[in-house]
């Protein structure tokens, strides 16, 4: 199979749902949860643990990703409210954007099932390392701004809309790579990958990293390699992945949650002072050729050739904004409306100030101004990546290498 654009390394099926106050209020009462128990870092073994994790994220208006010890917890919770079955995984969602943009990607998957076959567009080709069908849905729970939940005498209010990811997925945890991945990459102009964050065993991680490096060595010199970071289920594995692969990555992408995880603190995303310090600090932690940070308000590229990615950043924030406003069924007209629409005023001021203070080597593009009563917060980062790549792929052969 020949493809100019290869996306991996895994993917699957999501249970998408929107959290509601009545359901959460009832669960708080049923499990007698107190405000002093809220801690997202605790291991999630029961539905009670899951609810505590959700509430802790909600009170800060933050997103996140967590491993759930018992997959039945995901099934039980998802059955409590209306849900949609959708395609999931960073590479798969990015592939959907490319597909709608007229680009035919090839996906490397670790498992397939009837849902995936039914939902994948005809021009999204795939290869799979799995030998049999399986389905371990990820719970993707979004909440809207202003959602209120009472916990004891305290009322928690979501300051902004966001999404949470809860996972127990053995095929993506094992992340078996196909022996012929190198052959596939040998003809690629773009390789985007993610999903290593789900691996939970050190020996497996080392094996997959060695296999991946061998495959990456087959890429043409001019190929672009884009890596999208994510919430690691074993946090200690994050620097191991970086050390093993950073020299082969041209663009290293992460969202605001991962940015703050690296920093170990929350930052004001619209303060040029705060972000100037934050980006300088994260550049020492992740010394990538080009670091791309995408947030609810802006997206920035930092590196010697940051200016080369200005159009890709614009495409990324446009596609993510269109998904936020219009969801999965966004039309070309709606996408164009977001592209030509107003930007967030504070984000415009922030971006101009950050570029001026940083100087050469940083480009920051403000996100669209969107007043939406019921936004989609699921898959925005993945959609940003797909939009970013959609602006890169049509360019001539010199799209990467040596950045």
mmCIF file of C-alpha atoms in Angstrom, residues 18 54 115 169 210 214 239 259 273 290 342 369:
data_model
loop_
_atom_site.group_PDB
_atom_site.id
_atom_site.type_symbol
_atom_site.label_atom_id
_atom_site.label_comp_id
_atom_site.label_asym_id
_atom_site.label_seq_id
_atom_site.Cartn_x
_atom_site.Cartn_y
_atom_site.Cartn_z
ATOM 1 C CA UNK A 18 -22.233 15.141 27.888
ATOM 2 C CA UNK A 54 -14.631 14.048 37.100
ATOM 3 C CA UNK A 115 -17.982 0.087 14.374
ATOM 4 C CA UNK A 169 -7.843 -0.579 26.268
ATOM 5 C CA UNK A 210 13.158 0.368 19.317
ATOM 6 C CA UNK A 214 13.837 1.319 13.029
ATOM 7 C CA UNK A 239 10.764 11.570 29.376
ATOM 8 C CA UNK A 259 1.780 22.181 28.907
ATOM 9 C CA UNK A 273 4.150 37.580 30.945
ATOM 10 C CA UNK A 290 9.611 23.018 16.607
ATOM 11 C CA UNK A 342 -13.519 37.449 14.045
ATOM 12 C CA UNK A 369 -14.378 34.148 18.551
#
